Short mmCIF file of C-alpha atoms and ligand atoms in Angstrom, two decimals:
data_model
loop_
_atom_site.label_atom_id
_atom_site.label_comp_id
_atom_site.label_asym_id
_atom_site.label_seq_id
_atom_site.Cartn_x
_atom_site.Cartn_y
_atom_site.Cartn_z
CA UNK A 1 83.99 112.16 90.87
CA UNK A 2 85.74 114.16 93.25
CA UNK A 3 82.93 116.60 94.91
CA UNK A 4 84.96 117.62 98.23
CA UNK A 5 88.09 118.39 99.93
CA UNK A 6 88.15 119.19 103.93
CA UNK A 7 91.36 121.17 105.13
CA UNK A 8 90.99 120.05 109.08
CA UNK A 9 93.50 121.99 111.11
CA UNK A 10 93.73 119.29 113.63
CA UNK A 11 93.60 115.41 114.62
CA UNK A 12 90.46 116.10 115.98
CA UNK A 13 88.83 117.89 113.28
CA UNK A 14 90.48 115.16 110.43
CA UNK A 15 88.82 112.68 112.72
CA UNK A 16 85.42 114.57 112.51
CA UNK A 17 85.57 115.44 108.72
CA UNK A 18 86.10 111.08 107.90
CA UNK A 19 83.18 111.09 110.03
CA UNK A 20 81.12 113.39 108.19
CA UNK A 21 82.49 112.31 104.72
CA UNK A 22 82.60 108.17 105.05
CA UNK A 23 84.00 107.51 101.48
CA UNK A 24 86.86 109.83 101.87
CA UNK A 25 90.47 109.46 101.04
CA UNK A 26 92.92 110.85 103.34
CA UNK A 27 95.37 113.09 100.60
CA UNK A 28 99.05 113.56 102.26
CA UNK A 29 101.47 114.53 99.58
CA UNK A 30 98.93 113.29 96.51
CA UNK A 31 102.18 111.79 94.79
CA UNK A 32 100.00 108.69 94.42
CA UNK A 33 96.43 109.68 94.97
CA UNK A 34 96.17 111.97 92.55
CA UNK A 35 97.26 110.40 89.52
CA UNK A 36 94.70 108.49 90.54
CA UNK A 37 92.18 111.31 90.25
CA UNK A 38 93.84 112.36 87.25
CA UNK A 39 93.16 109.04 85.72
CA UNK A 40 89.20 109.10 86.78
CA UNK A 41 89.87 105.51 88.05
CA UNK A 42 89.11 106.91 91.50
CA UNK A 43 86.35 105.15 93.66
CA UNK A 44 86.07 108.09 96.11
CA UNK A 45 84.13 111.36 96.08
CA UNK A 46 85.84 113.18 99.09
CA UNK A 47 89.26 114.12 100.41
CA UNK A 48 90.64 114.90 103.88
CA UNK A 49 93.89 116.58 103.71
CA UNK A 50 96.37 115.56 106.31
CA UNK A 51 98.54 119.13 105.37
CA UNK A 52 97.34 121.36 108.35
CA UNK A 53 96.98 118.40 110.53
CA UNK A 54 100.05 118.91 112.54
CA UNK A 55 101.94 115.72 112.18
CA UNK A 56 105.12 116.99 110.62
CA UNK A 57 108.72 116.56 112.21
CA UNK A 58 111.13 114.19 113.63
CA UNK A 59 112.00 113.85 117.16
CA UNK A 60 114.45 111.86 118.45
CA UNK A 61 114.95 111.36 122.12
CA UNK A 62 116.65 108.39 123.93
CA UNK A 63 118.03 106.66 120.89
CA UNK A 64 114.05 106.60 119.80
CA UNK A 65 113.07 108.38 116.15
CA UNK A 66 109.65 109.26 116.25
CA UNK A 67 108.42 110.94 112.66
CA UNK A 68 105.24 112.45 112.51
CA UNK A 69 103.37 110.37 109.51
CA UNK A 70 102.90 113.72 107.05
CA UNK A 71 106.47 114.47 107.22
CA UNK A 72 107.98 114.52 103.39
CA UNK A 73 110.29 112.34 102.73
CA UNK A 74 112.47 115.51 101.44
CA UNK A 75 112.26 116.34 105.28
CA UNK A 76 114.46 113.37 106.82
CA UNK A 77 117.08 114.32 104.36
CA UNK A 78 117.85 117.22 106.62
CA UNK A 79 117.66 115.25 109.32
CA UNK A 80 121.31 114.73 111.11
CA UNK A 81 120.21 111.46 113.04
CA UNK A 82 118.76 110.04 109.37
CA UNK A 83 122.28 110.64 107.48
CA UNK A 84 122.06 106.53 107.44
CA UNK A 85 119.03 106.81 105.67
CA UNK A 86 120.03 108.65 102.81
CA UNK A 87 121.23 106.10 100.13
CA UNK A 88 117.33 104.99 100.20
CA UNK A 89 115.93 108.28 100.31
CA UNK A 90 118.06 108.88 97.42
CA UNK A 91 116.78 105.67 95.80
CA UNK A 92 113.04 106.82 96.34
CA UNK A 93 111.62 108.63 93.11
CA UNK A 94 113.25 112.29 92.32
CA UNK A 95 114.01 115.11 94.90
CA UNK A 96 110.88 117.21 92.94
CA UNK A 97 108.65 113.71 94.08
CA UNK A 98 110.34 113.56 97.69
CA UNK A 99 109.13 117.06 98.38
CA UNK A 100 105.80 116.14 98.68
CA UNK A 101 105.49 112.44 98.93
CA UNK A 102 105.28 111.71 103.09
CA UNK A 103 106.34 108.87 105.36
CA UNK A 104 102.81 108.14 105.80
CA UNK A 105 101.60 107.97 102.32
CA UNK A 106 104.67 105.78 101.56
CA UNK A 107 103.33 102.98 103.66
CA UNK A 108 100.21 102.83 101.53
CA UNK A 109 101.38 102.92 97.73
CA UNK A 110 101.10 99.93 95.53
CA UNK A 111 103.97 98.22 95.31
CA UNK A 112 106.08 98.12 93.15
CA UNK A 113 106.69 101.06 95.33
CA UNK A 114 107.18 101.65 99.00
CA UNK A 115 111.16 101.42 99.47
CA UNK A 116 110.73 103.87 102.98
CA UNK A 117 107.69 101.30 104.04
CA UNK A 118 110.94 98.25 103.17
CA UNK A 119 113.23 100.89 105.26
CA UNK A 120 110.74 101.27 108.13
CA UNK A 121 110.73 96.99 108.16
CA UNK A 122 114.29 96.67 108.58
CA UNK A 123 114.79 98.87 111.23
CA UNK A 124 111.69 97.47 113.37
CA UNK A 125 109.32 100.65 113.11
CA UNK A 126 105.91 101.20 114.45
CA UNK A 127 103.08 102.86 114.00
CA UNK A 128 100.31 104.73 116.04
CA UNK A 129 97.57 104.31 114.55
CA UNK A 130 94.59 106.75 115.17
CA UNK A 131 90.87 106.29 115.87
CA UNK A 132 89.80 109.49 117.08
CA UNK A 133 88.67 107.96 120.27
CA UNK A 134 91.54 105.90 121.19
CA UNK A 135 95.60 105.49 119.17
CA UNK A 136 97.05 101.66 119.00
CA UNK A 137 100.50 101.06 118.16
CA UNK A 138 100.88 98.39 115.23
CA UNK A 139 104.56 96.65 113.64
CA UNK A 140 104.48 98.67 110.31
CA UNK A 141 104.45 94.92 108.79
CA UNK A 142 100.95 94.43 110.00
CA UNK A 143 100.00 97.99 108.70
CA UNK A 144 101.50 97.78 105.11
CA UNK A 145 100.01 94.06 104.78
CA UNK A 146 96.53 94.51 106.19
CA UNK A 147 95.83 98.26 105.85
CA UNK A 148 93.64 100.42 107.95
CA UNK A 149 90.15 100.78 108.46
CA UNK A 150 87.91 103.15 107.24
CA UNK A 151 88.22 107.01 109.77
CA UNK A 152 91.79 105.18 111.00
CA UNK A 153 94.78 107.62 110.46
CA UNK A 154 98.47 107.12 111.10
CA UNK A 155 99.61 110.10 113.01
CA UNK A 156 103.43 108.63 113.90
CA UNK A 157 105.97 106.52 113.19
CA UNK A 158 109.14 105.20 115.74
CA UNK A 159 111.51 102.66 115.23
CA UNK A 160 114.65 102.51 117.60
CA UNK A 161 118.60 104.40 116.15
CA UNK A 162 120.05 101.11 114.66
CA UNK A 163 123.89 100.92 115.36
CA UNK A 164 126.16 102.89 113.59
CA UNK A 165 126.63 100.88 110.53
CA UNK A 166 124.45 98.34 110.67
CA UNK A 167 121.80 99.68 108.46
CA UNK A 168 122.15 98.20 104.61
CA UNK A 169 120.06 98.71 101.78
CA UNK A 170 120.03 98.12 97.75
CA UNK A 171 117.87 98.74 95.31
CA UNK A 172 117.40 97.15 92.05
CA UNK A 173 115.41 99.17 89.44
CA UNK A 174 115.52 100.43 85.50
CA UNK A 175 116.95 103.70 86.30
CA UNK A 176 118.28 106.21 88.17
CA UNK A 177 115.64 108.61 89.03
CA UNK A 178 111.49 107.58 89.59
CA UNK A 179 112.36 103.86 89.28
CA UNK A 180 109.77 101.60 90.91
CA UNK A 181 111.53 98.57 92.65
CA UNK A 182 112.44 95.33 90.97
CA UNK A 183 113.41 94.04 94.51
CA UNK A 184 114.51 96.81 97.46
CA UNK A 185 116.31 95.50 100.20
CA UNK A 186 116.34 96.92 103.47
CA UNK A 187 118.46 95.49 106.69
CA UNK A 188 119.95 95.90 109.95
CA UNK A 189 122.75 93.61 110.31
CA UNK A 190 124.61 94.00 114.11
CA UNK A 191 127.25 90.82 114.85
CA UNK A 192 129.60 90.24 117.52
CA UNK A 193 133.07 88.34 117.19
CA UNK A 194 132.19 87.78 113.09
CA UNK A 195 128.71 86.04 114.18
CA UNK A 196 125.23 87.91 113.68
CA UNK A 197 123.60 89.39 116.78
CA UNK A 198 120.75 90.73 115.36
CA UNK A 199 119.43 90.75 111.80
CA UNK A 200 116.31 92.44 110.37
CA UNK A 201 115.32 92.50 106.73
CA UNK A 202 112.88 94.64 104.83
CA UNK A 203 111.93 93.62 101.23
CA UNK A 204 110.46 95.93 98.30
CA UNK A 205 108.92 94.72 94.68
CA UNK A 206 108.32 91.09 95.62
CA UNK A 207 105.40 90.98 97.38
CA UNK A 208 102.17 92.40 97.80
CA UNK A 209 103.28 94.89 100.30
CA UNK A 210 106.75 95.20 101.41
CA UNK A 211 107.62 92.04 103.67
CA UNK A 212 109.67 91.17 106.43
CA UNK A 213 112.45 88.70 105.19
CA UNK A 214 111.52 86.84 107.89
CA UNK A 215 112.89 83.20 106.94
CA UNK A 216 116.30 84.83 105.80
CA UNK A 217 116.25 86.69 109.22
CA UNK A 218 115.92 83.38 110.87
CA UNK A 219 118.65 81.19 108.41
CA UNK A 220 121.74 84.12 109.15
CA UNK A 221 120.62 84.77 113.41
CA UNK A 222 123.85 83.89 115.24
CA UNK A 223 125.77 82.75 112.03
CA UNK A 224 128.71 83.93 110.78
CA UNK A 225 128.42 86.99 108.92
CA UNK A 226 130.59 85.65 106.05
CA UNK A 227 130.09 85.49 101.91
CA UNK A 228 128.65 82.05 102.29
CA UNK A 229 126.56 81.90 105.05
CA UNK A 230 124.65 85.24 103.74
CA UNK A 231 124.51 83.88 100.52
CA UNK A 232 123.01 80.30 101.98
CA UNK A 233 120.34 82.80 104.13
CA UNK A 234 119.64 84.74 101.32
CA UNK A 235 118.17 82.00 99.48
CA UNK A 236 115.52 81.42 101.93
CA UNK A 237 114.22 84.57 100.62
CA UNK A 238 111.95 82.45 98.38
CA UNK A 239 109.81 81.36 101.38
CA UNK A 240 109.27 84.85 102.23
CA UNK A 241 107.93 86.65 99.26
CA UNK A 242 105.56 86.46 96.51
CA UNK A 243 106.25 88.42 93.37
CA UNK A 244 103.93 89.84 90.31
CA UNK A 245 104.91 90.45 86.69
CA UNK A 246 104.76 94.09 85.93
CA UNK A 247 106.36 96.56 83.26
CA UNK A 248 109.44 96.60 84.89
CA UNK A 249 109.74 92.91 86.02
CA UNK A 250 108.64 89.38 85.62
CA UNK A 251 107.56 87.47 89.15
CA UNK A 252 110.12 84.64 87.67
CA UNK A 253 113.03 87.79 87.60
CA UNK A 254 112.48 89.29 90.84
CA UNK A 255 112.45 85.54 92.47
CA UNK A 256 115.55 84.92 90.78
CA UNK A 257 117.42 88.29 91.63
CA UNK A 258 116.55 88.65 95.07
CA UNK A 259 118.54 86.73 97.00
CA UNK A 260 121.64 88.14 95.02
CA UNK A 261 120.41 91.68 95.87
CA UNK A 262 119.97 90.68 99.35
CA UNK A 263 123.89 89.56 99.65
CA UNK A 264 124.34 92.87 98.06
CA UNK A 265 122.92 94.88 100.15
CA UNK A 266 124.61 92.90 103.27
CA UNK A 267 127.61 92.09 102.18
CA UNK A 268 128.23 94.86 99.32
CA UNK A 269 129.39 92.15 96.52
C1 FAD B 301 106.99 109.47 89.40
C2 FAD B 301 106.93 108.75 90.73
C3 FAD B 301 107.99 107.97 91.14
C4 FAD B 301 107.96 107.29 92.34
N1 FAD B 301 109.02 106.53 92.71
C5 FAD B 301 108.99 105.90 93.90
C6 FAD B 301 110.09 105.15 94.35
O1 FAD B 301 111.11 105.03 93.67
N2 FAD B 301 109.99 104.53 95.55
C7 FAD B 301 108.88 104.64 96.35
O2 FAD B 301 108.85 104.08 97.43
N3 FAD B 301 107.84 105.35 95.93
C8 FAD B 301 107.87 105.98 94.75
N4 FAD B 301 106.82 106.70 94.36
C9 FAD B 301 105.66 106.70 95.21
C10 FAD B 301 105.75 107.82 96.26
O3 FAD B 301 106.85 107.73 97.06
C11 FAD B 301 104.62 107.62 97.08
O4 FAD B 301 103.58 107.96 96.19
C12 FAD B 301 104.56 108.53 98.29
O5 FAD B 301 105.40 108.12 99.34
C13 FAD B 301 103.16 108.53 98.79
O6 FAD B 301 103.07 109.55 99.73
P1 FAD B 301 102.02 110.73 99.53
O7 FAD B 301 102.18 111.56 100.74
O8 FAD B 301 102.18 111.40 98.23
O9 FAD B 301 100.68 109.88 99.57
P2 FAD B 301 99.26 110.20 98.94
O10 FAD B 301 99.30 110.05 97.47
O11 FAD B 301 98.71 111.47 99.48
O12 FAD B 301 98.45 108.98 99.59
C14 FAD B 301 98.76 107.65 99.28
C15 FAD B 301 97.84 106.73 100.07
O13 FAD B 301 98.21 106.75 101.45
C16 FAD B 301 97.10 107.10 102.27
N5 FAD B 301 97.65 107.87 103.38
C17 FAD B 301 98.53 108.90 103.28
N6 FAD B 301 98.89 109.31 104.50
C18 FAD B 301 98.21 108.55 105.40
C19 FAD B 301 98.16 108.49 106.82
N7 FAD B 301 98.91 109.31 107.59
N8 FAD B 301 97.37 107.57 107.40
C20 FAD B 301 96.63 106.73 106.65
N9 FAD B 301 96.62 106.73 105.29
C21 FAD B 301 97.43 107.63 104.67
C22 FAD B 301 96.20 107.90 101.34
O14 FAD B 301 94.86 107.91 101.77
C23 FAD B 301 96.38 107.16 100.04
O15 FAD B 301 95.58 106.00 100.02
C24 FAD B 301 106.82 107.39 93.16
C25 FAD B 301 105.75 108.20 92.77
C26 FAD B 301 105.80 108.87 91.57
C27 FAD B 301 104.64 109.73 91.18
#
């Protein structure tokens, strides 16, 4: 049972209250942690809110986006340099939900959610990661697949401006508004003279955590960027993930529709 809450108004003073309070839960937007409370299925009897913290905003300076990890996801919407972003931000939960769900929070949430995690994949993100004694910078891959330790907190997230146009995604779900992900696809597709350049490819709702695409990555590198050659790559999406059943999907479905969703996203048909 929950029995306290520390409101630190610094990194340094987060840091000290996970010190003080070793079973705590660091609460960003609560979108996820506190149904959890709600529930009673919690296994934690502290939180640390990240609110007063200070790692809100978006920079971006020499083609480089840095977002601090407690920004809302409602907060890149505003965000000229993110207008490429928007059809996912869109696709994430409901504008009421986006207000106070964060980037940060986003990396952590069972999947079948975690479409800005997918997002943060494609476009080759990092994070720094926080220790209160030292930062490390880890692919978000690592950090959405292995987690964090206990007193680590990420502070940022960067990830390089993808070429106009190159960023793709699609998302697959029930409905329109606070759908969890059958499969979300997330990409960054650049080519040269019809033939890919460079191709990276987040994936949502088929894994444990959101996964690089990695063996479709490799199948469509220096290929044409054609109808059949994505559709051929696309395929080798099987190697890459590893789906559950849930209410919304069975593992057999989301295997199945994946590879068409990922010529969707890249392709558009
Ligand atoms: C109705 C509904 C619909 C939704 N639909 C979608 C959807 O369509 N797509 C989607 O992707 N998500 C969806 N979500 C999930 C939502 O986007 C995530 O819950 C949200 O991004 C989590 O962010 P938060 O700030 O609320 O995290 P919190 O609930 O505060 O925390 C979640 C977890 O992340 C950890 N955490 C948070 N910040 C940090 C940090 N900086 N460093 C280390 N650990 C941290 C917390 O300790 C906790 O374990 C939905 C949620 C709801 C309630």
């Amino acid at each position: 049972m929950l029995q306290a809450i520390a409101t630190p108004g610094s990194l340094a003073e987060a840091h000290a209250a996970l010190s003080r309070l070793p079973d705590a839960r660091l609460l960003a937007g609560g979108t996820a942690l506190v149904p959890v409370l709600n529930y009673g299925t919690d296994d934690f009897t502290s939180l640390v809110s990240l609110r007063h913290v200070g790692l809100t905003g978006v920079n971006v300076k020499d083609g480089v986006v840095t977002i601090g990890a407690a920004t809302t996801l409602a907060e890149l919407e505003d965000e000229r340099a993110l207008a490429f972003l928007r059809a996912a931000l869109d696709a994430i939960a409901s504008p009421t939900i986006r207000n106070m769900a964060t980037v940060g929070g986003n990396l952590f949430v069972k999947q079948p959610y975690g479409d800005f995690a997918a997002c943060l994949i494609a476009l080759g993100a990092s994070a720094m990661v926080s220790n209160g004694t030292t930062a490390r910078v880890e692919a978000i891959e690592t950090v959405v697949s292995s987690g964090l330790k206990q007193g680590e907190i990420v502070t940022h997230v960067s990830f390089p401006l993808p070429e106009a146009g190159s960023f793709k995604f699609a998302k697959a779900g029930r409905k329109a508004l606070n759908a969890a992900a059958i499969v979300t696809v997330a990409a960054v597709v650049e080519t040269a003279a019809g033939r890919v350049t460079r191709v990276s490819i987040g994936l949502g709702g088929v894994a444990k955590s959101a996964v690089r695409a990695a063996s479709v990555e490799k199948a469509l590198s220096g290929n044409s960027f054609d109808r059949v050659s994505v559709e051929r790559a696309a395929k080798e999406a099987t190697r890459d993930i590893d789906p559950s059943d849930d209410a919304y999907a069975s593992a057999w479905y989301r295997a199945r529709v994946a590879p068409v969703h990922i010529r969707r996203a890249l392709i558009g048909e």
